Amino acid sequence: MTTLFDPIRIGDIDLANRIVMAPLTRNRAAPGQIPARLSIEYYRQRASAGLIVAEATQISPAGQGYLDTPGIYNAAQIAAWRLVTDEVHAAGGRIVVQLWHVGRISHVSLQPDGQAPVSSTARRADTKTFTRDGFVDVSTPRALRTDELPAIVASYRDAARNAITAGFDGIEVHAANGYLIEQFLRDSINDRSDAYGGSIENRTRLLLEVMQAVAGEIGAGRCGLRLSPVTPVNGAGPDSDPQALYNYAVEQLASLKLAFLHVIEGQTGGARDCAPFDYAALRSHFDGAWMVNNGYTRQMALDAVASGAADLVAFGRPFISNPDLVRRLRDNAPLNALDASTLYGGGAKGYTDYPSLG
Ligand code: 8OZ
């Protein structure tokens, strides 16, 4: 019987176990959106994960929506990430980076030249973001013109190339949680009348073009995708038919042979049963590694892998407070409590100072 602690090959990447560190926004990047020096130590401490999905990382300056999040679109950022990936590899780990464009979940103060953020729509999301001035309403976006979309796709492709230059084992495209790609997927947000709006085929077009571009650039065996079919976070209202939408998207991706699909079940960081959705039906369209996430306990994770319901289980908050989470799960040891006050921003406190077992 396969267990959570058994190795697995996903695409071109060999993992020591099936426990994944989920991507976690920590808002500690240095000026220039350069990953923090401290993030070298932070990720090294967590390298016993079978796979680390490094935090959501902007593919371009306009892709930023929160204060002090890192990018992967220039040489200084690539050089800083190289220090992280070298350290994780030296510790025996594997690490991919999550490629992120926030779309309308941003504020003019975070955008190049104070411009409006971009989206599938010109309608503002009913949510807030965190800026230099604290929590503020996100800004009203402008709808991307059809002729601007090739450059968005190219930014994902270039970021994937940069990730390989920075020593990452691969990438995960962030198509979840109400950000740019989800703003195209859902008919509750996307109000376009061009080839990227309306039908399911049109709304999935940007996602499919992005996945083809990154897979064509670095190989599909180094590419994964994160989806959140029913999450309501970041002002993302429900799609009128999420099952049909996401089934179609995954079906269309099947021939690409991506390394993994990472699915947030239910509301991100909240109720797993916030809306009905048949995740097994979604999986039936996909051949690669199936990574599940959202509020998994040790027992749920053991059962998910033992039953074959999942190949990999991603843990978020438990990995923040337990750098040695893999060992603790294996030994059924108690977990450190999470200090929610140090999640976003700050320095070493709540970042690199959580203790491992002796
Ligand atoms: C928490 C705070 C800011 C961003 C996501 C990238 O929800 C995020 C995020 C989470 O995917």
PDB file of N, CA, C and O in Angstrom, residues 323-353:
ATOM      1  N   PRO A 323       8.489  23.649  10.811  1.00  0.00           N
ATOM      2  CA  PRO A 323       9.432  23.440   9.708  1.00  0.00           C
ATOM      3  C   PRO A 323       9.675  21.951   9.447  1.00  0.00           C
ATOM      4  O   PRO A 323       9.892  21.560   8.302  1.00  0.00           O
ATOM      5  N   ASP A 324       9.612  21.148  10.493  1.00  0.00           N
ATOM      6  CA  ASP A 324       9.829  19.699  10.365  1.00  0.00           C
ATOM      7  C   ASP A 324       8.485  18.961  10.332  1.00  0.00           C
ATOM      8  O   ASP A 324       8.330  17.896  10.949  1.00  0.00           O
ATOM      9  N   LEU A 325       7.539  19.502   9.597  1.00  0.00           N
ATOM     10  CA  LEU A 325       6.198  18.903   9.558  1.00  0.00           C
ATOM     11  C   LEU A 325       6.226  17.447   9.115  1.00  0.00           C
ATOM     12  O   LEU A 325       5.483  16.614   9.636  1.00  0.00           O
ATOM     13  N   VAL A 326       7.109  17.110   8.162  1.00  0.00           N
ATOM     14  CA  VAL A 326       7.154  15.728   7.660  1.00  0.00           C
ATOM     15  C   VAL A 326       7.476  14.773   8.804  1.00  0.00           C
ATOM     16  O   VAL A 326       6.809  13.760   9.004  1.00  0.00           O
ATOM     17  N   ARG A 327       8.504  15.109   9.563  1.00  0.00           N
ATOM     18  CA  ARG A 327       8.870  14.252  10.702  1.00  0.00           C
ATOM     19  C   ARG A 327       7.724  14.161  11.715  1.00  0.00           C
ATOM     20  O   ARG A 327       7.424  13.096  12.248  1.00  0.00           O
ATOM     21  N   ARG A 328       7.100  15.299  11.988  1.00  0.00           N
ATOM     22  CA  ARG A 328       6.023  15.296  12.984  1.00  0.00           C
ATOM     23  C   ARG A 328       4.837  14.458  12.523  1.00  0.00           C
ATOM     24  O   ARG A 328       4.203  13.769  13.331  1.00  0.00           O
ATOM     25  N   LEU A 329       4.544  14.494  11.222  1.00  0.00           N
ATOM     26  CA  LEU A 329       3.447  13.669  10.711  1.00  0.00           C
ATOM     27  C   LEU A 329       3.830  12.195  10.788  1.00  0.00           C
ATOM     28  O   LEU A 329       3.020  11.345  11.157  1.00  0.00           O
ATOM     29  N   ARG A 330       5.089  11.905  10.459  1.00  0.00           N
ATOM     30  CA  ARG A 330       5.537  10.510  10.477  1.00  0.00           C
ATOM     31  C   ARG A 330       5.465   9.943  11.905  1.00  0.00           C
ATOM     32  O   ARG A 330       4.984   8.851  12.132  1.00  0.00           O
ATOM     33  N   ASP A 331       5.941  10.753  12.872  1.00  0.00           N
ATOM     34  CA  ASP A 331       6.006  10.290  14.258  1.00  0.00           C
ATOM     35  C   ASP A 331       4.712  10.541  15.022  1.00  0.00           C
ATOM     36  O   ASP A 331       4.646  10.247  16.215  1.00  0.00           O
ATOM     37  N   ASN A 332       3.732  11.141  14.369  1.00  0.00           N
ATOM     38  CA  ASN A 332       2.494  11.548  15.047  1.00  0.00           C
ATOM     39  C   ASN A 332       2.810  12.405  16.281  1.00  0.00           C
ATOM     40  O   ASN A 332       2.221  12.243  17.349  1.00  0.00           O
ATOM     41  N   ALA A 333       3.764  13.323  16.088  1.00  0.00           N
ATOM     42  CA  ALA A 333       4.188  14.219  17.171  1.00  0.00           C
ATOM     43  C   ALA A 333       3.275  15.451  17.197  1.00  0.00           C
ATOM     44  O   ALA A 333       2.688  15.806  16.177  1.00  0.00           O
ATOM     45  N   PRO A 334       3.192  16.112  18.345  1.00  0.00           N
ATOM     46  CA  PRO A 334       2.357  17.315  18.408  1.00  0.00           C
ATOM     47  C   PRO A 334       2.902  18.427  17.505  1.00  0.00           C
ATOM     48  O   PRO A 334       4.107  18.491  17.234  1.00  0.00           O
ATOM     49  N   LEU A 335       1.992  19.299  17.066  1.00  0.00           N
ATOM     50  CA  LEU A 335       2.380  20.409  16.193  1.00  0.00           C
ATOM     51  C   LEU A 335       2.491  21.693  17.003  1.00  0.00           C
ATOM     52  O   LEU A 335       1.738  21.910  17.953  1.00  0.00           O
ATOM     53  N   ASN A 336       3.446  22.575  16.597  1.00  0.00           N
ATOM     54  CA  ASN A 336       3.507  23.925  17.171  1.00  0.00           C
ATOM     55  C   ASN A 336       2.255  24.697  16.761  1.00  0.00           C
ATOM     56  O   ASN A 336       1.780  24.551  15.632  1.00  0.00           O
ATOM     57  N   ALA A 337       1.805  25.576  17.657  1.00  0.00           N
ATOM     58  CA  ALA A 337       0.672  26.449  17.323  1.00  0.00           C
ATOM     59  C   ALA A 337       1.141  27.559  16.388  1.00  0.00           C
ATOM     60  O   ALA A 337       2.309  27.972  16.410  1.00  0.00           O
ATOM     61  N   LEU A 338       0.224  28.055  15.568  1.00  0.00           N
ATOM     62  CA  LEU A 338       0.526  29.133  14.626  1.00  0.00           C
ATOM     63  C   LEU A 338       0.264  30.479  15.282  1.00  0.00           C
ATOM     64  O   LEU A 338      -0.757  30.671  15.935  1.00  0.00           O
ATOM     65  N   ASP A 339       1.217  31.418  15.092  1.00  0.00           N
ATOM     66  CA  ASP A 339       1.020  32.793  15.555  1.00  0.00           C
ATOM     67  C   ASP A 339       0.499  33.604  14.366  1.00  0.00           C
ATOM     68  O   ASP A 339       1.271  33.994  13.481  1.00  0.00           O
ATOM     69  N   ALA A 340      -0.815  33.849  14.344  1.00  0.00           N
ATOM     70  CA  ALA A 340      -1.420  34.510  13.179  1.00  0.00           C
ATOM     71  C   ALA A 340      -0.942  35.953  13.025  1.00  0.00           C
ATOM     72  O   ALA A 340      -1.011  36.520  11.929  1.00  0.00           O
ATOM     73  N   SER A 341      -0.439  36.549  14.100  1.00  0.00           N
ATOM     74  CA  SER A 341      -0.042  37.958  14.030  1.00  0.00           C
ATOM     75  C   SER A 341       1.246  38.171  13.230  1.00  0.00           C
ATOM     76  O   SER A 341       1.574  39.299  12.870  1.00  0.00           O
ATOM     77  N   THR A 342       1.991  37.077  12.962  1.00  0.00           N
ATOM     78  CA  THR A 342       3.264  37.218  12.227  1.00  0.00           C
ATOM     79  C   THR A 342       3.196  36.607  10.826  1.00  0.00           C
ATOM     80  O   THR A 342       4.235  36.379  10.197  1.00  0.00           O
ATOM     81  N   LEU A 343       1.970  36.354  10.339  1.00  0.00           N
ATOM     82  CA  LEU A 343       1.854  35.726   9.013  1.00  0.00           C
ATOM     83  C   LEU A 343       2.373  36.632   7.910  1.00  0.00           C
ATOM     84  O   LEU A 343       3.105  36.189   7.024  1.00  0.00           O
ATOM     85  N   TYR A 344       1.952  37.903   7.949  1.00  0.00           N
ATOM     86  CA  TYR A 344       2.198  38.815   6.822  1.00  0.00           C
ATOM     87  C   TYR A 344       3.088  39.970   7.254  1.00  0.00           C
ATOM     88  O   TYR A 344       2.704  40.770   8.103  1.00  0.00           O
ATOM     89  N   GLY A 345       4.269  40.044   6.665  1.00  0.00           N
ATOM     90  CA  GLY A 345       5.188  41.136   6.959  1.00  0.00           C
ATOM     91  C   GLY A 345       6.002  40.867   8.206  1.00  0.00           C
ATOM     92  O   GLY A 345       5.765  39.901   8.935  1.00  0.00           O
ATOM     93  N   GLY A 346       7.019  41.735   8.445  1.00  0.00           N
ATOM     94  CA  GLY A 346       7.884  41.551   9.599  1.00  0.00           C
ATOM     95  C   GLY A 346       9.149  40.823   9.209  1.00  0.00           C
ATOM     96  O   GLY A 346       9.512  40.752   8.030  1.00  0.00           O
ATOM     97  N   GLY A 347       9.835  40.283  10.238  1.00  0.00           N
ATOM     98  CA  GLY A 347      11.123  39.649  10.010  1.00  0.00           C
ATOM     99  C   GLY A 347      11.130  38.198  10.438  1.00  0.00           C
ATOM    100  O   GLY A 347      10.235  37.418  10.087  1.00  0.00           O
ATOM    101  N   ALA A 348      12.155  37.862  11.249  1.00  0.00           N
ATOM    102  CA  ALA A 348      12.381  36.458  11.629  1.00  0.00           C
ATOM    103  C   ALA A 348      11.269  35.908  12.532  1.00  0.00           C
ATOM    104  O   ALA A 348      10.964  34.717  12.493  1.00  0.00           O
ATOM    105  N   LYS A 349      10.686  36.786  13.337  1.00  0.00           N
ATOM    106  CA  LYS A 349       9.659  36.322  14.284  1.00  0.00           C
ATOM    107  C   LYS A 349       8.472  35.739  13.512  1.00  0.00           C
ATOM    108  O   LYS A 349       7.901  36.392  12.643  1.00  0.00           O
ATOM    109  N   GLY A 350       8.141  34.494  13.824  1.00  0.00           N
ATOM    110  CA  GLY A 350       7.038  33.833  13.134  1.00  0.00           C
ATOM    111  C   GLY A 350       7.399  33.392  11.722  1.00  0.00           C
ATOM    112  O   GLY A 350       6.511  33.007  10.949  1.00  0.00           O
ATOM    113  N   TYR A 351       8.694  33.474  11.389  1.00  0.00           N
ATOM    114  CA  TYR A 351       9.130  33.124  10.023  1.00  0.00           C
ATOM    115  C   TYR A 351      10.186  32.024  10.098  1.00  0.00           C
ATOM    116  O   TYR A 351       9.951  30.907   9.645  1.00  0.00           O
ATOM    117  N   THR A 352      11.312  32.348  10.729  1.00  0.00           N
ATOM    118  CA  THR A 352      12.406  31.365  10.802  1.00  0.00           C
ATOM    119  C   THR A 352      12.671  30.906  12.231  1.00  0.00           C
ATOM    120  O   THR A 352      13.661  30.217  12.475  1.00  0.00           O
ATOM    121  N   ASP A 353      11.776  31.289  13.187  1.00  0.00           N
ATOM    122  CA  ASP A 353      12.068  30.945  14.583  1.00  0.00           C
ATOM    123  C   ASP A 353      11.137  29.884  15.165  1.00  0.00           C
ATOM    124  O   ASP A 353      11.157  29.659  16.381  1.00  0.00           O
TER     125      ASP A 353
END
